[in-house]
C-alpha cells in the first residue's frame, strides 16, 4: 500500500528554545530564509505525499498564515513586477493539501499523533516531526516509503547517535546484526546510558501502521509525564514486525539551540549567494577584538 498521508506534529511548547518560542512557533524558526516546517513539508511532497495534517496548538497561528495565500503581498509584488518572488510566494500555498487540527493540550507526541486518527483512517501514514530537518540526497521519508513498500510494516528512521546522547531519544533494541533495516525487539524512550542496549535512536521520521491508534488510546503517560509515541510503538513491535531503517542523510533538531545553529550554517554554506560571504566572515571573526 502506498503512503499518501503525513502527519506533522507541531504543537509542542518548545521549552528548550525559550524565550523565542514563547510567542513564535519553533517550527517557524528560519533556516536561512525558510521556516523549518516548510523544509519538512517539502520533504513529504518530494516523496509523493499529497495530504498533510499539521497538529497545531495555541500560539501556532503563524504556521497556518505561512501556508495560506497572502493576497495583499501578492498584489504588491505584482505591482512592483517582482515576478519571481510572486511565483515563490504562490508556490508555498500550493505545496500540498494541508489540513490542521489542534491538540488542545501538549500531552506528548503520542497524544499528538492520536489527534490524527480521523484524518488517517485505516491506512499506513508518515509522521515527520515539525522541528526536525534532514539534509539528504533522497528525501528521508522517501527512502523509508521504499522500505515500507518492501516490508509492508511500520518503519522507523534511525541513526547511531553515540552512547553519550542516547538518553535524549527513543532507543532501538534488536537481535539482528546491524544492517540498513533491522527488526525492532524493543523500544525505550530516553533510556539512561546504563539502561540503553544500543545507541540506535529514532530520529523524527516514521511510517506507521494504523493499528497504532488503538494502542495509543490505551498508552499511559510515560517519560516526562507525556504520552509517548515510543511506548506505543514498543507495544506495536510486540504484535507485528516493526523495522528500524538507518537512513542516509544528516538530521538536525531545530528545536535545540545548537541543532538550529548547525542547520543554519550547513544550509547557508550550500547557498551560492551566501557561502562566500559567510565563509569569509567566519574566517575573519575575532571574538576578542571588541
Ligand atoms: P519535542 O519534544 O521536540 O517538542 O517534540 P517540545 O515538547 O515542544 O520540546 P521541548 O522539550 O519543550 O523544547 C517533537 C515534536 O512533537 C511535537 C513538537 O511540536 C515537535 O515538533 N509535539 C510534542 C506535539 O505536537 N505535541 C506534544 O504534546 C509534544
PDB file of C-alpha atoms and ligand atoms in Angstrom:
ATOM      1  CA  UNK A   1       0.000   0.000   0.000  1.00  0.00           C
ATOM      2  CA  UNK A   2       1.313   3.437  -0.899  1.00  0.00           C
ATOM      3  CA  UNK A   3       1.860   6.068   1.795  1.00  0.00           C
ATOM      4  CA  UNK A   4      -0.289   9.037   0.809  1.00  0.00           C
ATOM      5  CA  UNK A   5      -0.840  10.892   4.056  1.00  0.00           C
ATOM      6  CA  UNK A   6       1.514  12.526   6.522  1.00  0.00           C
ATOM      7  CA  UNK A   7       1.128  13.936  10.000  1.00  0.00           C
ATOM      8  CA  UNK A   8       3.382  16.723  11.225  1.00  0.00           C
ATOM      9  CA  UNK A   9       3.175  17.223  14.985  1.00  0.00           C
ATOM     10  CA  UNK A  10       3.907  20.874  15.728  1.00  0.00           C
ATOM     11  CA  UNK A  11       2.028  21.554  18.951  1.00  0.00           C
ATOM     12  CA  UNK A  12       4.894  21.233  21.435  1.00  0.00           C
ATOM     13  CA  UNK A  13       5.768  24.136  23.706  1.00  0.00           C
ATOM     14  CA  UNK A  14       9.408  24.344  22.640  1.00  0.00           C
ATOM     15  CA  UNK A  15      10.721  24.902  26.160  1.00  0.00           C
ATOM     16  CA  UNK A  16      14.294  24.140  25.053  1.00  0.00           C
ATOM     17  CA  UNK A  17      14.252  27.248  22.890  1.00  0.00           C
ATOM     18  CA  UNK A  18      12.836  29.904  25.175  1.00  0.00           C
ATOM     19  CA  UNK A  19      12.441  32.841  25.049  1.00  0.00           C
ATOM     20  CA  UNK A  20      11.993  32.889  21.248  1.00  0.00           C
ATOM     21  CA  UNK A  21       9.459  30.041  21.347  1.00  0.00           C
ATOM     22  CA  UNK A  22       7.224  31.893  23.810  1.00  0.00           C
ATOM     23  CA  UNK A  23       5.192  33.559  21.053  1.00  0.00           C
ATOM     24  CA  UNK A  24       6.869  32.234  17.885  1.00  0.00           C
ATOM     25  CA  UNK A  25       6.310  28.559  16.992  1.00  0.00           C
ATOM     26  CA  UNK A  26       9.726  26.878  16.950  1.00  0.00           C
ATOM     27  CA  UNK A  27       8.629  25.146  13.738  1.00  0.00           C
ATOM     28  CA  UNK A  28       8.655  28.633  12.152  1.00  0.00           C
ATOM     29  CA  UNK A  29      12.298  29.332  13.041  1.00  0.00           C
ATOM     30  CA  UNK A  30      14.042  30.188   9.772  1.00  0.00           C
ATOM     31  CA  UNK A  31      16.844  28.092   8.389  1.00  0.00           C
ATOM     32  CA  UNK A  32      18.389  30.841   6.287  1.00  0.00           C
ATOM     33  CA  UNK A  33      15.138  32.291   4.887  1.00  0.00           C
ATOM     34  CA  UNK A  34      12.665  29.431   5.000  1.00  0.00           C
ATOM     35  CA  UNK A  35      10.716  28.214   8.050  1.00  0.00           C
ATOM     36  CA  UNK A  36      11.782  24.833   9.381  1.00  0.00           C
ATOM     37  CA  UNK A  37       8.345  23.306   8.804  1.00  0.00           C
ATOM     38  CA  UNK A  38       8.445  24.237   5.113  1.00  0.00           C
ATOM     39  CA  UNK A  39      11.542  22.048   4.658  1.00  0.00           C
ATOM     40  CA  UNK A  40       9.625  19.245   6.382  1.00  0.00           C
ATOM     41  CA  UNK A  41       6.599  19.651   4.111  1.00  0.00           C
ATOM     42  CA  UNK A  42       8.800  19.815   1.011  1.00  0.00           C
ATOM     43  CA  UNK A  43      10.404  16.520   2.081  1.00  0.00           C
ATOM     44  CA  UNK A  44       6.976  14.858   2.321  1.00  0.00           C
ATOM     45  CA  UNK A  45       5.846  16.292  -1.019  1.00  0.00           C
ATOM     46  CA  UNK A  46       9.059  15.114  -2.714  1.00  0.00           C
ATOM     47  CA  UNK A  47       8.172  11.599  -1.525  1.00  0.00           C
ATOM     48  CA  UNK A  48       4.794  11.790  -3.263  1.00  0.00           C
ATOM     49  CA  UNK A  49       2.705  12.522  -0.173  1.00  0.00           C
ATOM     50  CA  UNK A  50      -0.337  14.614  -1.082  1.00  0.00           C
ATOM     51  CA  UNK A  51      -2.331  15.134   2.100  1.00  0.00           C
ATOM     52  CA  UNK A  52      -0.670  16.570   5.175  1.00  0.00           C
ATOM     53  CA  UNK A  53      -2.164  17.134   8.610  1.00  0.00           C
ATOM     54  CA  UNK A  54      -0.361  19.579  10.874  1.00  0.00           C
ATOM     55  CA  UNK A  55      -1.059  19.182  14.585  1.00  0.00           C
ATOM     56  CA  UNK A  56      -1.056  22.698  15.989  1.00  0.00           C
ATOM     57  CA  UNK A  57      -1.816  24.321  19.307  1.00  0.00           C
ATOM     58  CA  UNK A  58      -2.211  27.738  20.858  1.00  0.00           C
ATOM     59  CA  UNK A  59       0.334  30.335  19.645  1.00  0.00           C
ATOM     60  CA  UNK A  60       0.849  28.431  16.392  1.00  0.00           C
ATOM     61  CA  UNK A  61      -1.216  30.704  14.105  1.00  0.00           C
ATOM     62  CA  UNK A  62       1.875  31.750  12.148  1.00  0.00           C
ATOM     63  CA  UNK A  63       2.105  28.235  10.670  1.00  0.00           C
ATOM     64  CA  UNK A  64      -1.355  28.479   9.107  1.00  0.00           C
ATOM     65  CA  UNK A  65      -0.681  32.004   7.852  1.00  0.00           C
ATOM     66  CA  UNK A  66       2.539  30.878   6.193  1.00  0.00           C
ATOM     67  CA  UNK A  67       0.856  28.190   4.086  1.00  0.00           C
ATOM     68  CA  UNK A  68      -2.156  30.359   3.237  1.00  0.00           C
ATOM     69  CA  UNK A  69      -2.342  32.830   0.336  1.00  0.00           C
ATOM     70  CA  UNK A  70      -1.264  36.388   1.159  1.00  0.00           C
ATOM     71  CA  UNK A  71      -3.382  38.413  -1.223  1.00  0.00           C
ATOM     72  CA  UNK A  72      -2.032  41.823  -0.118  1.00  0.00           C
ATOM     73  CA  UNK A  73       1.579  40.692  -0.501  1.00  0.00           C
ATOM     74  CA  UNK A  74       0.869  39.173  -3.921  1.00  0.00           C
ATOM     75  CA  UNK A  75      -0.738  42.455  -5.040  1.00  0.00           C
ATOM     76  CA  UNK A  76       2.294  44.489  -4.008  1.00  0.00           C
ATOM     77  CA  UNK A  77       4.752  42.060  -5.627  1.00  0.00           C
ATOM     78  CA  UNK A  78       2.701  42.137  -8.847  1.00  0.00           C
ATOM     79  CA  UNK A  79       2.620  45.954  -8.870  1.00  0.00           C
ATOM     80  CA  UNK A  80       6.402  46.036  -8.363  1.00  0.00           C
ATOM     81  CA  UNK A  81       6.972  43.464 -11.106  1.00  0.00           C
ATOM     82  CA  UNK A  82       8.731  41.149  -8.650  1.00  0.00           C
ATOM     83  CA  UNK A  83       7.557  38.123 -10.585  1.00  0.00           C
ATOM     84  CA  UNK A  84       9.997  35.571  -9.162  1.00  0.00           C
ATOM     85  CA  UNK A  85       9.069  36.488  -5.602  1.00  0.00           C
ATOM     86  CA  UNK A  86       5.396  36.354  -6.562  1.00  0.00           C
ATOM     87  CA  UNK A  87       5.754  32.864  -8.018  1.00  0.00           C
ATOM     88  CA  UNK A  88       7.667  31.656  -4.951  1.00  0.00           C
ATOM     89  CA  UNK A  89       5.005  33.008  -2.590  1.00  0.00           C
ATOM     90  CA  UNK A  90       2.196  31.364  -4.567  1.00  0.00           C
ATOM     91  CA  UNK A  91       4.070  28.052  -4.646  1.00  0.00           C
ATOM     92  CA  UNK A  92       4.134  27.930  -0.844  1.00  0.00           C
ATOM     93  CA  UNK A  93       0.349  27.896  -0.625  1.00  0.00           C
ATOM     94  CA  UNK A  94       0.122  25.318  -3.447  1.00  0.00           C
ATOM     95  CA  UNK A  95       2.685  22.886  -1.980  1.00  0.00           C
ATOM     96  CA  UNK A  96       0.207  20.251  -0.800  1.00  0.00           C
ATOM     97  CA  UNK A  97      -3.279  19.759   0.618  1.00  0.00           C
ATOM     98  CA  UNK A  98      -2.609  20.960   4.139  1.00  0.00           C
ATOM     99  CA  UNK A  99      -5.081  20.357   6.952  1.00  0.00           C
ATOM    100  CA  UNK A 100      -4.908  21.418  10.591  1.00  0.00           C
ATOM    101  CA  UNK A 101      -6.153  20.115  13.895  1.00  0.00           C
ATOM    102  CA  UNK A 102      -5.470  21.484  17.339  1.00  0.00           C
ATOM    103  CA  UNK A 103      -4.028  19.403  20.101  1.00  0.00           C
ATOM    104  CA  UNK A 104      -5.811  21.132  22.954  1.00  0.00           C
ATOM    105  CA  UNK A 105      -3.089  20.347  25.483  1.00  0.00           C
ATOM    106  CA  UNK A 106       0.513  19.312  24.747  1.00  0.00           C
ATOM    107  CA  UNK A 107       0.199  15.894  26.378  1.00  0.00           C
ATOM    108  CA  UNK A 108       3.038  14.370  24.383  1.00  0.00           C
ATOM    109  CA  UNK A 109       3.974  13.209  20.896  1.00  0.00           C
ATOM    110  CA  UNK A 110       1.869  10.045  21.200  1.00  0.00           C
ATOM    111  CA  UNK A 111      -1.175  12.116  22.064  1.00  0.00           C
ATOM    112  CA  UNK A 112      -0.439  14.484  19.155  1.00  0.00           C
ATOM    113  CA  UNK A 113      -0.377  11.537  16.734  1.00  0.00           C
ATOM    114  CA  UNK A 114      -3.636  10.198  18.205  1.00  0.00           C
ATOM    115  CA  UNK A 115      -5.270  13.512  17.209  1.00  0.00           C
ATOM    116  CA  UNK A 116      -4.750  12.418  13.562  1.00  0.00           C
ATOM    117  CA  UNK A 117      -6.891   9.288  13.852  1.00  0.00           C
ATOM    118  CA  UNK A 118      -9.965  10.536  11.931  1.00  0.00           C
ATOM    119  CA  UNK A 119      -7.806  12.084   9.218  1.00  0.00           C
ATOM    120  CA  UNK A 120      -5.769   8.924   8.651  1.00  0.00           C
ATOM    121  CA  UNK A 121      -8.476   6.277   8.895  1.00  0.00           C
ATOM    122  CA  UNK A 122      -7.144   2.802   8.185  1.00  0.00           C
ATOM    123  CA  UNK A 123      -4.025   3.260   6.081  1.00  0.00           C
ATOM    124  CA  UNK A 124      -0.291   3.493   6.752  1.00  0.00           C
ATOM    125  CA  UNK A 125       0.895   7.051   7.292  1.00  0.00           C
ATOM    126  CA  UNK A 126       4.072   9.061   7.637  1.00  0.00           C
ATOM    127  CA  UNK A 127       4.981  11.109  10.696  1.00  0.00           C
ATOM    128  CA  UNK A 128       7.579  13.853  10.311  1.00  0.00           C
ATOM    129  CA  UNK A 129       8.427  15.927  13.372  1.00  0.00           C
ATOM    130  CA  UNK A 130       7.906  19.599  12.637  1.00  0.00           C
ATOM    131  CA  UNK A 131      11.209  20.675  14.153  1.00  0.00           C
ATOM    132  CA  UNK A 132      13.482  18.008  12.622  1.00  0.00           C
ATOM    133  CA  UNK A 133      15.137  18.807   9.308  1.00  0.00           C
ATOM    134  CA  UNK A 134      17.102  16.244   7.321  1.00  0.00           C
ATOM    135  CA  UNK A 135      19.514  17.087   4.568  1.00  0.00           C
ATOM    136  CA  UNK A 136      19.653  14.102   2.207  1.00  0.00           C
ATOM    137  CA  UNK A 137      20.106  13.371  -1.478  1.00  0.00           C
ATOM    138  CA  UNK A 138      16.939  11.227  -1.482  1.00  0.00           C
ATOM    139  CA  UNK A 139      14.306  12.667   0.896  1.00  0.00           C
ATOM    140  CA  UNK A 140      14.443  10.667   4.122  1.00  0.00           C
ATOM    141  CA  UNK A 141      10.722   9.852   4.195  1.00  0.00           C
ATOM    142  CA  UNK A 142      11.006   8.755   0.530  1.00  0.00           C
ATOM    143  CA  UNK A 143      13.796   6.310   1.473  1.00  0.00           C
ATOM    144  CA  UNK A 144      11.544   4.982   4.219  1.00  0.00           C
ATOM    145  CA  UNK A 145       8.497   4.683   1.934  1.00  0.00           C
ATOM    146  CA  UNK A 146      10.650   2.484  -0.298  1.00  0.00           C
ATOM    147  CA  UNK A 147      11.492   0.236   2.677  1.00  0.00           C
ATOM    148  CA  UNK A 148       7.811   0.200   3.640  1.00  0.00           C
ATOM    149  CA  UNK A 149       6.834  -0.957   0.161  1.00  0.00           C
ATOM    150  CA  UNK A 150       9.227  -3.919   0.540  1.00  0.00           C
ATOM    151  CA  UNK A 151       8.394  -4.844   4.144  1.00  0.00           C
ATOM    152  CA  UNK A 152       4.752  -3.830   4.450  1.00  0.00           C
ATOM    153  CA  UNK A 153       5.162  -2.943   8.139  1.00  0.00           C
ATOM    154  CA  UNK A 154       5.990   0.044  10.308  1.00  0.00           C
ATOM    155  CA  UNK A 155       9.384   1.629   9.549  1.00  0.00           C
ATOM    156  CA  UNK A 156      11.281   3.932  11.927  1.00  0.00           C
ATOM    157  CA  UNK A 157      14.015   6.266  10.677  1.00  0.00           C
ATOM    158  CA  UNK A 158      17.091   5.696  12.852  1.00  0.00           C
ATOM    159  CA  UNK A 159      20.758   6.546  13.149  1.00  0.00           C
ATOM    160  CA  UNK A 160      23.504   5.904  15.685  1.00  0.00           C
ATOM    161  CA  UNK A 161      23.830   8.941  17.908  1.00  0.00           C
ATOM    162  CA  UNK A 162      26.625   7.810  20.273  1.00  0.00           C
ATOM    163  CA  UNK A 163      26.131   6.349  23.750  1.00  0.00           C
ATOM    164  CA  UNK A 164      26.557   9.769  25.363  1.00  0.00           C
ATOM    165  CA  UNK A 165      23.487  11.075  23.516  1.00  0.00           C
ATOM    166  CA  UNK A 166      21.063   8.156  23.615  1.00  0.00           C
ATOM    167  CA  UNK A 167      19.314   9.468  26.775  1.00  0.00           C
ATOM    168  CA  UNK A 168      17.688  12.180  24.618  1.00  0.00           C
ATOM    169  CA  UNK A 169      15.970   9.778  22.185  1.00  0.00           C
ATOM    170  CA  UNK A 170      13.826   6.707  21.706  1.00  0.00           C
ATOM    171  CA  UNK A 171      16.365   3.857  21.662  1.00  0.00           C
ATOM    172  CA  UNK A 172      16.080   0.745  19.490  1.00  0.00           C
ATOM    173  CA  UNK A 173      16.968  -2.771  20.628  1.00  0.00           C
ATOM    174  CA  UNK A 174      17.312  -5.513  18.024  1.00  0.00           C
ATOM    175  CA  UNK A 175      18.541  -9.093  17.976  1.00  0.00           C
ATOM    176  CA  UNK A 176      19.694  -8.752  14.386  1.00  0.00           C
ATOM    177  CA  UNK A 177      23.165  -7.841  13.216  1.00  0.00           C
ATOM    178  CA  UNK A 178      23.488  -4.167  12.286  1.00  0.00           C
ATOM    179  CA  UNK A 179      22.201  -3.536   8.773  1.00  0.00           C
ATOM    180  CA  UNK A 180      20.247  -0.948   6.880  1.00  0.00           C
ATOM    181  CA  UNK A 181      16.906  -2.329   8.157  1.00  0.00           C
ATOM    182  CA  UNK A 182      16.707  -4.406  11.331  1.00  0.00           C
ATOM    183  CA  UNK A 183      13.683  -5.775  13.126  1.00  0.00           C
ATOM    184  CA  UNK A 184      12.937  -3.967  16.368  1.00  0.00           C
ATOM    185  CA  UNK A 185      12.786  -6.075  19.508  1.00  0.00           C
ATOM    186  CA  UNK A 186      12.154  -3.282  21.989  1.00  0.00           C
ATOM    187  CA  UNK A 187      11.984   0.499  22.129  1.00  0.00           C
ATOM    188  CA  UNK A 188      12.756   2.590  25.199  1.00  0.00           C
ATOM    189  CA  UNK A 189      12.094   6.304  25.469  1.00  0.00           C
ATOM    190  CA  UNK A 190      15.039   8.318  26.795  1.00  0.00           C
ATOM    191  CA  UNK A 191      16.941   5.460  28.486  1.00  0.00           C
ATOM    192  CA  UNK A 192      19.903   6.248  30.697  1.00  0.00           C
ATOM    193  CA  UNK A 193      23.345   5.404  29.334  1.00  0.00           C
ATOM    194  CA  UNK A 194      23.305   2.266  31.513  1.00  0.00           C
ATOM    195  CA  UNK A 195      19.800   1.131  30.509  1.00  0.00           C
ATOM    196  CA  UNK A 196      20.340   1.591  26.757  1.00  0.00           C
ATOM    197  CA  UNK A 197      21.018  -1.576  24.775  1.00  0.00           C
ATOM    198  CA  UNK A 198      22.256   0.311  21.708  1.00  0.00           C
ATOM    199  CA  UNK A 199      22.926   3.853  20.566  1.00  0.00           C
ATOM    200  CA  UNK A 200      20.488   3.480  17.674  1.00  0.00           C
ATOM    201  CA  UNK A 201      17.978   6.322  18.020  1.00  0.00           C
ATOM    202  CA  UNK A 202      14.647   7.097  16.357  1.00  0.00           C
ATOM    203  CA  UNK A 203      15.116  10.472  14.695  1.00  0.00           C
ATOM    204  CA  UNK A 204      11.837  12.165  13.871  1.00  0.00           C
ATOM    205  CA  UNK A 205      10.657  10.136  10.860  1.00  0.00           C
ATOM    206  CA  UNK A 206       8.191   7.251  10.945  1.00  0.00           C
ATOM    207  CA  UNK A 207       5.896   5.265   8.663  1.00  0.00           C
ATOM    208  CA  UNK A 208       3.308   3.716  10.904  1.00  0.00           C
ATOM    209  CA  UNK A 209       0.626   1.066  10.661  1.00  0.00           C
ATOM    210  CA  UNK A 210      -2.826   2.422  11.653  1.00  0.00           C
ATOM    211  CA  UNK A 211      -3.069  -0.210  14.420  1.00  0.00           C
ATOM    212  CA  UNK A 212      -1.039   2.310  16.428  1.00  0.00           C
ATOM    213  CA  UNK A 213      -4.198   4.334  17.160  1.00  0.00           C
ATOM    214  CA  UNK A 214      -5.928   1.709  19.300  1.00  0.00           C
ATOM    215  CA  UNK A 215      -2.635   1.243  21.158  1.00  0.00           C
ATOM    216  CA  UNK A 216      -2.152   4.991  21.695  1.00  0.00           C
ATOM    217  CA  UNK A 217      -5.648   5.221  23.128  1.00  0.00           C
ATOM    218  CA  UNK A 218      -4.558   2.883  25.913  1.00  0.00           C
ATOM    219  CA  UNK A 219      -0.999   4.162  26.399  1.00  0.00           C
ATOM    220  CA  UNK A 220      -0.428   5.682  29.824  1.00  0.00           C
ATOM    221  CA  UNK A 221       1.836   8.710  30.283  1.00  0.00           C
ATOM    222  CA  UNK A 222       5.484   7.644  30.361  1.00  0.00           C
ATOM    223  CA  UNK A 223       8.782   9.538  30.373  1.00  0.00           C
ATOM    224  CA  UNK A 224       8.278  13.183  31.394  1.00  0.00           C
ATOM    225  CA  UNK A 225       4.601  12.503  32.209  1.00  0.00           C
ATOM    226  CA  UNK A 226       3.817  12.600  28.456  1.00  0.00           C
ATOM    227  CA  UNK A 227       2.001  10.046  26.287  1.00  0.00           C
ATOM    228  CA  UNK A 228       4.970   8.732  24.343  1.00  0.00           C
ATOM    229  CA  UNK A 229       4.815   7.524  20.742  1.00  0.00           C
ATOM    230  CA  UNK A 230       7.848   5.347  21.548  1.00  0.00           C
ATOM    231  CA  UNK A 231       5.885   3.419  24.202  1.00  0.00           C
ATOM    232  CA  UNK A 232       3.020   2.760  21.762  1.00  0.00           C
ATOM    233  CA  UNK A 233       5.487   1.681  19.051  1.00  0.00           C
ATOM    234  CA  UNK A 234       7.079  -0.674  21.559  1.00  0.00           C
ATOM    235  CA  UNK A 235       3.678  -2.312  22.118  1.00  0.00           C
ATOM    236  CA  UNK A 236       3.153  -2.470  18.346  1.00  0.00           C
ATOM    237  CA  UNK A 237       6.556  -4.161  17.945  1.00  0.00           C
ATOM    238  CA  UNK A 238       5.323  -6.904  20.308  1.00  0.00           C
ATOM    239  CA  UNK A 239       2.363  -7.589  17.997  1.00  0.00           C
ATOM    240  CA  UNK A 240       3.727  -7.183  14.464  1.00  0.00           C
ATOM    241  CA  UNK A 241       7.077  -6.519  12.765  1.00  0.00           C
ATOM    242  CA  UNK A 242       8.500  -3.030  13.194  1.00  0.00           C
ATOM    243  CA  UNK A 243      11.651  -2.124  11.276  1.00  0.00           C
ATOM    244  CA  UNK A 244      14.434   0.305  12.166  1.00  0.00           C
ATOM    245  CA  UNK A 245      15.891   1.706   8.963  1.00  0.00           C
ATOM    246  CA  UNK A 246      19.181   3.610   9.026  1.00  0.00           C
ATOM    247  CA  UNK A 247      18.503   6.442   6.621  1.00  0.00           C
ATOM    248  CA  UNK A 248      21.092   8.319   4.592  1.00  0.00           C
ATOM    249  CA  UNK A 249      21.270  11.973   5.439  1.00  0.00           C
ATOM    250  CA  UNK A 250      22.143  14.454   8.173  1.00  0.00           C
ATOM    251  CA  UNK A 251      19.427  15.254  10.662  1.00  0.00           C
ATOM    252  CA  UNK A 252      19.129  18.476  12.645  1.00  0.00           C
ATOM    253  CA  UNK A 253      16.983  19.024  15.722  1.00  0.00           C
ATOM    254  CA  UNK A 254      15.999  22.626  15.147  1.00  0.00           C
ATOM    255  CA  UNK A 255      14.148  22.666  18.482  1.00  0.00           C
ATOM    256  CA  UNK A 256      17.573  22.567  20.129  1.00  0.00           C
ATOM    257  CA  UNK A 257      19.708  25.729  20.084  1.00  0.00           C
ATOM    258  CA  UNK A 258      22.872  24.040  18.814  1.00  0.00           C
ATOM    259  CA  UNK A 259      20.948  21.958  16.263  1.00  0.00           C
ATOM    260  CA  UNK A 260      19.358  25.143  14.933  1.00  0.00           C
ATOM    261  CA  UNK A 261      22.745  26.860  14.562  1.00  0.00           C
ATOM    262  CA  UNK A 262      24.295  23.821  12.865  1.00  0.00           C
ATOM    263  CA  UNK A 263      21.392  23.564  10.406  1.00  0.00           C
ATOM    264  CA  UNK A 264      21.618  27.270   9.648  1.00  0.00           C
ATOM    265  CA  UNK A 265      25.338  27.010   8.900  1.00  0.00           C
ATOM    266  CA  UNK A 266      25.070  23.911   6.700  1.00  0.00           C
ATOM    267  CA  UNK A 267      22.136  25.249   4.679  1.00  0.00           C
ATOM    268  CA  UNK A 268      23.769  28.685   4.309  1.00  0.00           C
ATOM    269  CA  UNK A 269      27.050  27.116   3.164  1.00  0.00           C
ATOM    270  CA  UNK A 270      25.084  25.256   0.482  1.00  0.00           C
ATOM    271  CA  UNK A 271      23.721  28.505  -0.906  1.00  0.00           C
ATOM    272  CA  UNK A 272      25.812  30.024  -3.709  1.00  0.00           C
ATOM    273  CA  UNK A 273      24.631  33.518  -2.854  1.00  0.00           C
ATOM    274  CA  UNK A 274      25.631  33.239   0.814  1.00  0.00           C
ATOM    275  CA  UNK A 275      28.509  30.762   1.124  1.00  0.00           C
ATOM    276  CA  UNK A 276      31.425  33.049   0.076  1.00  0.00           C
ATOM    277  CA  UNK A 277      30.366  35.856   2.418  1.00  0.00           C
ATOM    278  CA  UNK A 278      29.673  33.515   5.342  1.00  0.00           C
ATOM    279  CA  UNK A 279      32.983  31.652   4.954  1.00  0.00           C
ATOM    280  CA  UNK A 280      34.910  34.927   4.831  1.00  0.00           C
ATOM    281  CA  UNK A 281      33.065  36.205   7.887  1.00  0.00           C
ATOM    282  CA  UNK A 282      33.797  33.054   9.928  1.00  0.00           C
ATOM    283  CA  UNK A 283      37.459  33.034   8.905  1.00  0.00           C
ATOM    284  CA  UNK A 284      37.891  36.687   9.941  1.00  0.00           C
ATOM    285  CA  UNK A 285      35.827  36.627  13.115  1.00  0.00           C
ATOM    286  CA  UNK A 286      37.903  37.673  16.131  1.00  0.00           C
ATOM    287  CA  UNK A 287      35.810  37.463  19.253  1.00  0.00           C
ATOM    288  CA  UNK A 288      38.398  39.264  21.422  1.00  0.00           C
ATOM    289  CA  UNK A 289      38.538  42.287  19.108  1.00  0.00           C
ATOM    290  CA  UNK A 290      35.699  44.366  20.618  1.00  0.00           C
TER     291      UNK A 290
HETATM  292  P1  LIG B   1       9.673  17.821  21.177  1.00  0.00           P
HETATM  293  O1  LIG B   1       9.847  17.055  22.420  1.00  0.00           O
HETATM  294  O2  LIG B   1      10.871  18.207  20.394  1.00  0.00           O
HETATM  295  O3  LIG B   1       8.821  19.135  21.386  1.00  0.00           O
HETATM  296  O4  LIG B   1       8.629  17.079  20.266  1.00  0.00           O
HETATM  297  P2  LIG B   1       8.576  20.019  22.654  1.00  0.00           P
HETATM  298  O5  LIG B   1       7.790  19.300  23.682  1.00  0.00           O
HETATM  299  O6  LIG B   1       7.982  21.267  22.111  1.00  0.00           O
HETATM  300  O7  LIG B   1      10.073  20.258  23.115  1.00  0.00           O
HETATM  301  P3  LIG B   1      10.708  20.978  24.384  1.00  0.00           P
HETATM  302  O8  LIG B   1      11.436  19.871  25.059  1.00  0.00           O
HETATM  303  O9  LIG B   1       9.603  21.614  25.205  1.00  0.00           O
HETATM  304  O10 LIG B   1      11.641  22.001  23.814  1.00  0.00           O
HETATM  305  C1  LIG B   1       8.848  16.747  18.911  1.00  0.00           C
HETATM  306  C2  LIG B   1       7.747  17.266  18.019  1.00  0.00           C
HETATM  307  O11 LIG B   1       6.474  16.872  18.509  1.00  0.00           O
HETATM  308  C3  LIG B   1       5.637  17.974  18.692  1.00  0.00           C
HETATM  309  C4  LIG B   1       6.569  19.186  18.799  1.00  0.00           C
HETATM  310  O12 LIG B   1       5.926  20.366  18.317  1.00  0.00           O
HETATM  311  C5  LIG B   1       7.730  18.789  17.930  1.00  0.00           C
HETATM  312  O13 LIG B   1       7.553  19.178  16.589  1.00  0.00           O
HETATM  313  N1  LIG B   1       4.795  17.780  19.898  1.00  0.00           N
HETATM  314  C6  LIG B   1       5.355  17.465  21.085  1.00  0.00           C
HETATM  315  C7  LIG B   1       3.426  17.922  19.786  1.00  0.00           C
HETATM  316  O14 LIG B   1       2.887  18.203  18.682  1.00  0.00           O
HETATM  317  N2  LIG B   1       2.669  17.763  20.900  1.00  0.00           N
HETATM  318  C8  LIG B   1       3.200  17.459  22.112  1.00  0.00           C
HETATM  319  O15 LIG B   1       2.437  17.315  23.087  1.00  0.00           O
HETATM  320  C9  LIG B   1       4.596  17.310  22.190  1.00  0.00           C
END
